[in-house]
C-alpha positions as a LaTeX table, in Angstrom:
\begin{tabular}{lrrr}
\hline
Residue & $x$ (\AA) & $y$ (\AA) & $z$ (\AA) \\
\hline
Met1 & $-0.09$ & 0.30 & 0.16 \\
Arg2 & 1.09 & 2.95 & $-0.89$ \\
Ser3 & 2.29 & 5.82 & 1.94 \\
Leu4 & $-0.64$ & 7.78 & 3.42 \\
Ser5 & $-1.68$ & 11.50 & 3.53 \\
Arg6 & $-1.67$ & 13.69 & 6.01 \\
Arg7 & $-5.30$ & 14.11 & 5.99 \\
Gln8 & $-5.60$ & 9.61 & 5.75 \\
Arg9 & $-3.76$ & 9.33 & 8.66 \\
Ala10 & $-5.91$ & 12.29 & 10.77 \\
Ala11 & $-9.16$ & 9.64 & 9.05 \\
Leu12 & $-7.57$ & 6.95 & 10.65 \\
Leu13 & $-7.73$ & 8.64 & 13.96 \\
Ile14 & $-10.51$ & 9.29 & 14.27 \\
Pro15 & $-12.68$ & 6.79 & 16.15 \\
Phe16 & $-9.29$ & 6.86 & 18.72 \\
Leu17 & $-10.31$ & 10.91 & 19.67 \\
Leu18 & $-14.09$ & 10.20 & 19.38 \\
Ile19 & $-15.14$ & 7.49 & 21.45 \\
Pro20 & $-13.50$ & 9.27 & 24.64 \\
Ser21 & $-14.08$ & 12.50 & 23.83 \\
Thr22 & $-17.83$ & 11.70 & 23.89 \\
Ala23 & $-17.72$ & 9.10 & 26.51 \\
Phe24 & $-16.70$ & 11.89 & 28.55 \\
Val25 & $-19.50$ & 14.47 & 27.55 \\
Phe26 & $-22.23$ & 11.62 & 28.23 \\
Val27 & $-20.98$ & 10.91 & 31.06 \\
Thr28 & $-19.93$ & 14.37 & 32.76 \\
Gly29 & $-23.10$ & 15.83 & 31.06 \\
Ser30 & $-25.64$ & 12.83 & 32.31 \\
Gln31 & $-24.04$ & 13.45 & 36.10 \\
Phe32 & $-24.40$ & 17.50 & 36.18 \\
Met33 & $-27.97$ & 17.49 & 33.80 \\
Gly34 & $-29.48$ & 14.57 & 34.41 \\
Pro35 & $-29.75$ & 11.56 & 32.24 \\
Gln36 & $-31.81$ & 12.63 & 29.41 \\
Ala37 & $-30.12$ & 16.28 & 29.00 \\
Gly38 & $-26.87$ & 14.93 & 29.31 \\
Tyr39 & $-27.76$ & 11.87 & 26.35 \\
Leu40 & $-28.86$ & 15.18 & 24.09 \\
Leu41 & $-25.63$ & 17.07 & 24.48 \\
Gly42 & $-23.95$ & 13.47 & 24.41 \\
Phe43 & $-25.42$ & 13.37 & 20.35 \\
Leu44 & $-25.11$ & 17.43 & 19.66 \\
Phe45 & $-21.45$ & 16.77 & 20.29 \\
Tyr46 & $-21.26$ & 13.76 & 18.25 \\
Trp47 & $-23.52$ & 14.80 & 15.47 \\
Ile48 & $-21.97$ & 18.23 & 15.57 \\
Val49 & $-18.22$ & 18.14 & 16.18 \\
Trp50 & $-17.76$ & 14.72 & 14.51 \\
Cys51 & $-20.04$ & 14.18 & 12.06 \\
Leu52 & $-20.79$ & 17.04 & 10.99 \\
Leu53 & $-16.79$ & 19.43 & 11.37 \\
Ala54 & $-14.82$ & 16.37 & 10.89 \\
Pro55 & $-15.73$ & 15.38 & 7.34 \\
Ile56 & $-16.27$ & 19.04 & 6.01 \\
Leu57 & $-11.95$ & 19.84 & 7.47 \\
Leu58 & $-10.64$ & 16.70 & 5.93 \\
Leu59 & $-12.74$ & 16.41 & 2.79 \\
Gly60 & $-14.08$ & 20.29 & 2.07 \\
Val61 & $-17.37$ & 21.18 & 2.16 \\
Gly62 & $-18.60$ & 20.57 & $-1.55$ \\
Ser63 & $-16.87$ & 16.62 & $-1.39$ \\
Thr64 & $-18.78$ & 16.58 & 1.48 \\
Ala65 & $-22.23$ & 17.25 & 0.47 \\
Ser66 & $-20.99$ & 14.70 & $-3.40$ \\
Leu67 & $-20.62$ & 11.85 & $-1.26$ \\
Phe68 & $-25.00$ & 11.91 & $-1.59$ \\
His69 & $-24.57$ & 11.00 & $-5.40$ \\
Glu70 & $-24.05$ & 7.62 & $-6.79$ \\
Glu71 & $-21.21$ & 7.22 & $-8.61$ \\
His72 & $-22.06$ & 3.35 & $-9.37$ \\
Arg73 & $-26.06$ & 2.45 & $-9.27$ \\
Leu74 & $-26.75$ & 0.04 & $-6.48$ \\
Phe75 & $-29.49$ & $-1.35$ & $-8.65$ \\
Gln76 & $-27.90$ & $-2.89$ & $-11.67$ \\
Arg77 & $-25.99$ & $-5.85$ & $-13.35$ \\
Ser78 & $-22.85$ & $-5.58$ & $-11.70$ \\
Asn79 & $-24.46$ & $-4.45$ & $-7.80$ \\
Leu80 & $-26.95$ & $-7.87$ & $-7.81$ \\
Ile81 & $-25.23$ & $-8.83$ & $-4.19$ \\
Pro82 & $-24.98$ & $-5.47$ & $-2.33$ \\
Ala83 & $-28.47$ & $-4.51$ & $-3.71$ \\
Ala84 & $-29.55$ & $-7.77$ & $-2.50$ \\
Leu85 & $-27.65$ & $-7.10$ & 0.52 \\
Leu86 & $-29.65$ & $-3.92$ & 1.43 \\
Val87 & $-33.00$ & $-5.37$ & 0.32 \\
Val88 & $-31.83$ & $-8.23$ & 3.47 \\
Ile89 & $-31.59$ & $-5.02$ & 5.95 \\
Leu90 & $-34.51$ & $-3.38$ & 5.14 \\
Val91 & $-36.54$ & $-7.07$ & 6.00 \\
Val92 & $-34.67$ & $-7.57$ & 8.64 \\
Thr93 & $-35.45$ & $-3.78$ & 10.19 \\
Val94 & $-39.21$ & $-4.15$ & 9.64 \\
Val95 & $-39.45$ & $-7.82$ & 11.37 \\
Met96 & $-37.68$ & $-6.16$ & 14.29 \\
Tyr97 & $-39.29$ & $-3.12$ & 14.54 \\
Pro98 & $-42.68$ & $-4.03$ & 12.71 \\
Pro99 & $-44.30$ & $-0.86$ & 11.28 \\
Ser100 & $-47.07$ & $-1.30$ & 13.53 \\
Arg101 & $-45.17$ & 0.46 & 16.59 \\
Leu102 & $-45.78$ & 3.63 & 14.76 \\
Ala103 & $-49.59$ & 3.18 & 15.02 \\
Ala104 & $-48.96$ & 2.85 & 18.75 \\
Ala105 & $-46.95$ & 5.54 & 19.25 \\
Ser106 & $-47.80$ & 9.00 & 21.21 \\
Thr107 & $-47.58$ & 11.54 & 18.61 \\
Gly108 & $-45.49$ & 13.71 & 20.17 \\
Leu109 & $-42.65$ & 10.78 & 19.71 \\
Leu110 & $-43.47$ & 10.16 & 16.29 \\
Ile111 & $-43.11$ & 13.98 & 15.36 \\
Ile112 & $-39.51$ & 14.44 & 17.28 \\
Ala113 & $-38.23$ & 10.41 & 16.05 \\
Ile114 & $-38.73$ & 10.54 & 12.46 \\
Pro115 & $-36.00$ & 13.91 & 12.30 \\
Val116 & $-33.84$ & 12.46 & 14.52 \\
Ala117 & $-33.67$ & 8.63 & 12.91 \\
Val118 & $-33.48$ & 11.67 & 9.57 \\
Ile119 & $-30.58$ & 13.25 & 11.20 \\
Asn120 & $-29.09$ & 10.34 & 13.00 \\
Gly121 & $-29.09$ & 8.62 & 9.88 \\
Ile122 & $-27.12$ & 11.20 & 7.53 \\
Ala123 & $-24.55$ & 12.40 & 10.47 \\
Glu124 & $-23.54$ & 8.63 & 10.76 \\
Glu125 & $-23.33$ & 8.25 & 7.67 \\
Ile126 & $-21.03$ & 10.77 & 6.17 \\
Leu127 & $-18.61$ & 9.76 & 8.87 \\
Trp128 & $-18.18$ & 6.74 & 8.97 \\
Arg129 & $-18.98$ & 5.50 & 5.47 \\
Gly130 & $-18.26$ & 9.04 & 3.82 \\
Val131 & $-15.20$ & 9.94 & 4.85 \\
Tyr132 & $-13.52$ & 6.39 & 4.76 \\
Val133 & $-14.76$ & 5.71 & 1.29 \\
Ser134 & $-13.39$ & 8.93 & $-0.01$ \\
Met135 & $-10.32$ & 8.64 & 1.48 \\
Tyr136 & $-9.58$ & 5.42 & 0.75 \\
Pro137 & $-11.45$ & 3.85 & $-2.26$ \\
Asp138 & $-9.23$ & 1.41 & $-3.32$ \\
Ser139 & $-9.13$ & $-0.12$ & 0.08 \\
Ile140 & $-11.73$ & $-2.50$ & 1.30 \\
Pro141 & $-9.77$ & $-3.20$ & 5.03 \\
Leu142 & $-9.90$ & 0.99 & 5.46 \\
Thr143 & $-13.83$ & 1.92 & 3.55 \\
Val144 & $-15.37$ & $-1.28$ & 5.11 \\
Ile145 & $-13.49$ & $-2.85$ & 7.88 \\
Tyr146 & $-11.98$ & $-0.15$ & 9.78 \\
Pro147 & $-14.46$ & 2.33 & 9.89 \\
Ser148 & $-17.52$ & $-0.81$ & 10.26 \\
Leu149 & $-15.33$ & $-1.67$ & 13.90 \\
Gly150 & $-15.13$ & 2.39 & 15.16 \\
Phe151 & $-18.74$ & 2.69 & 14.53 \\
Ala152 & $-19.05$ & $-0.53$ & 16.70 \\
Leu153 & $-17.51$ & 0.51 & 19.96 \\
Trp154 & $-18.94$ & 4.23 & 19.15 \\
His155 & $-21.92$ & 2.53 & 20.69 \\
Ile156 & $-20.34$ & 1.90 & 23.59 \\
Thr157 & $-20.41$ & 5.45 & 24.58 \\
Pro158 & $-24.49$ & 6.53 & 25.04 \\
Gln159 & $-25.27$ & 2.88 & 26.89 \\
Leu160 & $-23.06$ & 4.95 & 29.90 \\
Val161 & $-26.11$ & 6.39 & 29.92 \\
Phe162 & $-28.80$ & 4.34 & 28.69 \\
Pro163 & $-27.52$ & 0.65 & 28.45 \\
Ala164 & $-29.22$ & $-1.52$ & 25.64 \\
Glu165 & $-31.71$ & $-4.33$ & 26.97 \\
Ser166 & $-30.21$ & $-6.99$ & 24.43 \\
Gly167 & $-27.01$ & $-5.52$ & 26.68 \\
Ile168 & $-24.19$ & $-3.29$ & 25.29 \\
Trp169 & $-22.09$ & $-6.00$ & 23.34 \\
Ser170 & $-24.99$ & $-7.50$ & 21.79 \\
Leu171 & $-25.41$ & $-4.10$ & 20.26 \\
Val172 & $-21.84$ & $-3.33$ & 19.93 \\
Ile173 & $-21.93$ & $-6.59$ & 17.14 \\
Ser174 & $-24.62$ & $-6.06$ & 16.43 \\
Thr175 & $-23.67$ & $-2.36$ & 14.82 \\
Phe176 & $-20.36$ & $-4.03$ & 13.61 \\
Phe177 & $-22.07$ & $-6.17$ & 11.29 \\
Leu178 & $-24.19$ & $-3.60$ & 10.32 \\
Gly179 & $-21.95$ & $-1.00$ & 9.51 \\
Ile180 & $-19.62$ & $-3.95$ & 7.63 \\
Ser181 & $-23.52$ & $-3.87$ & 5.63 \\
Tyr182 & $-23.23$ & $-0.64$ & 4.84 \\
Gly183 & $-19.81$ & $-0.14$ & 4.07 \\
Trp184 & $-20.28$ & $-2.76$ & 1.34 \\
Ile185 & $-22.88$ & $-0.85$ & $-0.69$ \\
Ala186 & $-21.20$ & 2.93 & 0.24 \\
Phe187 & $-17.59$ & 0.73 & $-1.60$ \\
Arg188 & $-19.45$ & $-0.49$ & $-4.47$ \\
Thr189 & $-21.54$ & 2.70 & $-5.05$ \\
Arg190 & $-18.97$ & 5.21 & $-3.92$ \\
Ser191 & $-21.97$ & 7.29 & $-2.29$ \\
Val192 & $-23.57$ & 7.32 & 1.28 \\
Arg193 & $-27.38$ & 7.85 & $-0.03$ \\
Trp194 & $-28.39$ & 3.78 & 0.34 \\
Pro195 & $-26.31$ & 3.28 & 3.53 \\
Val196 & $-28.83$ & 6.51 & 4.57 \\
Ile197 & $-31.71$ & 5.71 & 3.45 \\
Ala198 & $-32.10$ & 2.39 & 4.81 \\
His199 & $-30.14$ & 3.91 & 8.67 \\
Ser200 & $-32.87$ & 6.43 & 8.35 \\
Ile201 & $-35.42$ & 4.13 & 8.30 \\
Gly202 & $-34.16$ & 2.04 & 10.56 \\
Gly203 & $-34.01$ & 4.73 & 12.85 \\
Val204 & $-37.88$ & 5.37 & 12.76 \\
Leu205 & $-39.32$ & 2.16 & 12.97 \\
Ser206 & $-37.39$ & 1.65 & 15.98 \\
Leu207 & $-38.65$ & 5.96 & 16.84 \\
Gly208 & $-35.59$ & 7.29 & 17.09 \\
Gly209 & $-33.49$ & 4.57 & 20.05 \\
Phe210 & $-33.66$ & 6.37 & 23.24 \\
Ile211 & $-32.83$ & 9.70 & 21.65 \\
Ala212 & $-36.35$ & 10.73 & 20.69 \\
Pro213 & $-37.77$ & 9.70 & 23.92 \\
Ser214 & $-34.85$ & 11.84 & 25.43 \\
Ile215 & $-36.24$ & 14.74 & 23.92 \\
Gln216 & $-39.94$ & 14.03 & 25.23 \\
Ala217 & $-39.12$ & 14.04 & 28.36 \\
Leu218 & $-37.16$ & 17.45 & 28.20 \\
Leu219 & $-40.46$ & 18.41 & 26.04 \\
Gly220 & $-42.74$ & 17.17 & 28.44 \\
Leu221 & $-44.66$ & 15.80 & 25.76 \\
\hline
\end{tabular}
């Protein structure tokens, strides 16, 4: 492999800086502001600093925006496997979080959960898929595997405030394989378009994880 540029080396440092810094904000914020407010503060820090500013600093505004352009169409003969993978992800998501959950949810929660899920889907895919597919377009280990590991381990930090019912490591392992799937789709299309769509749908069907209920509690809805 040819030597990496300074920006490429900086991208490799992201998980090592992101995970402890977000963990600090989640834990400290929850201690001083309460769990719901601290949890929301942690995500705001994550979205703004790491999912928005870091990609813009590494790629520039134009290149970050261009990540949504599908360089190679997903639904074509050469991409049958990643296209099928996307369909499988969506089917599994619907099975895990049936749409009937949306009908049972309160109007207030739905109003919050839908934009939160879309924001989180866009933000995370720009960082964990977009940055790496742009930085290392010819390297599957650095485009797919490495950021998927960082993406999975990052999911420990919100659970320092609200642990997942399935267990911390269960969520980490499942998000690793989900990240691999999203990463492979992004690698084949050179775009975050489809990972963003799938990620956002999953977020909506799961009613925004713990983010939307935290906002709902803080607003008293």
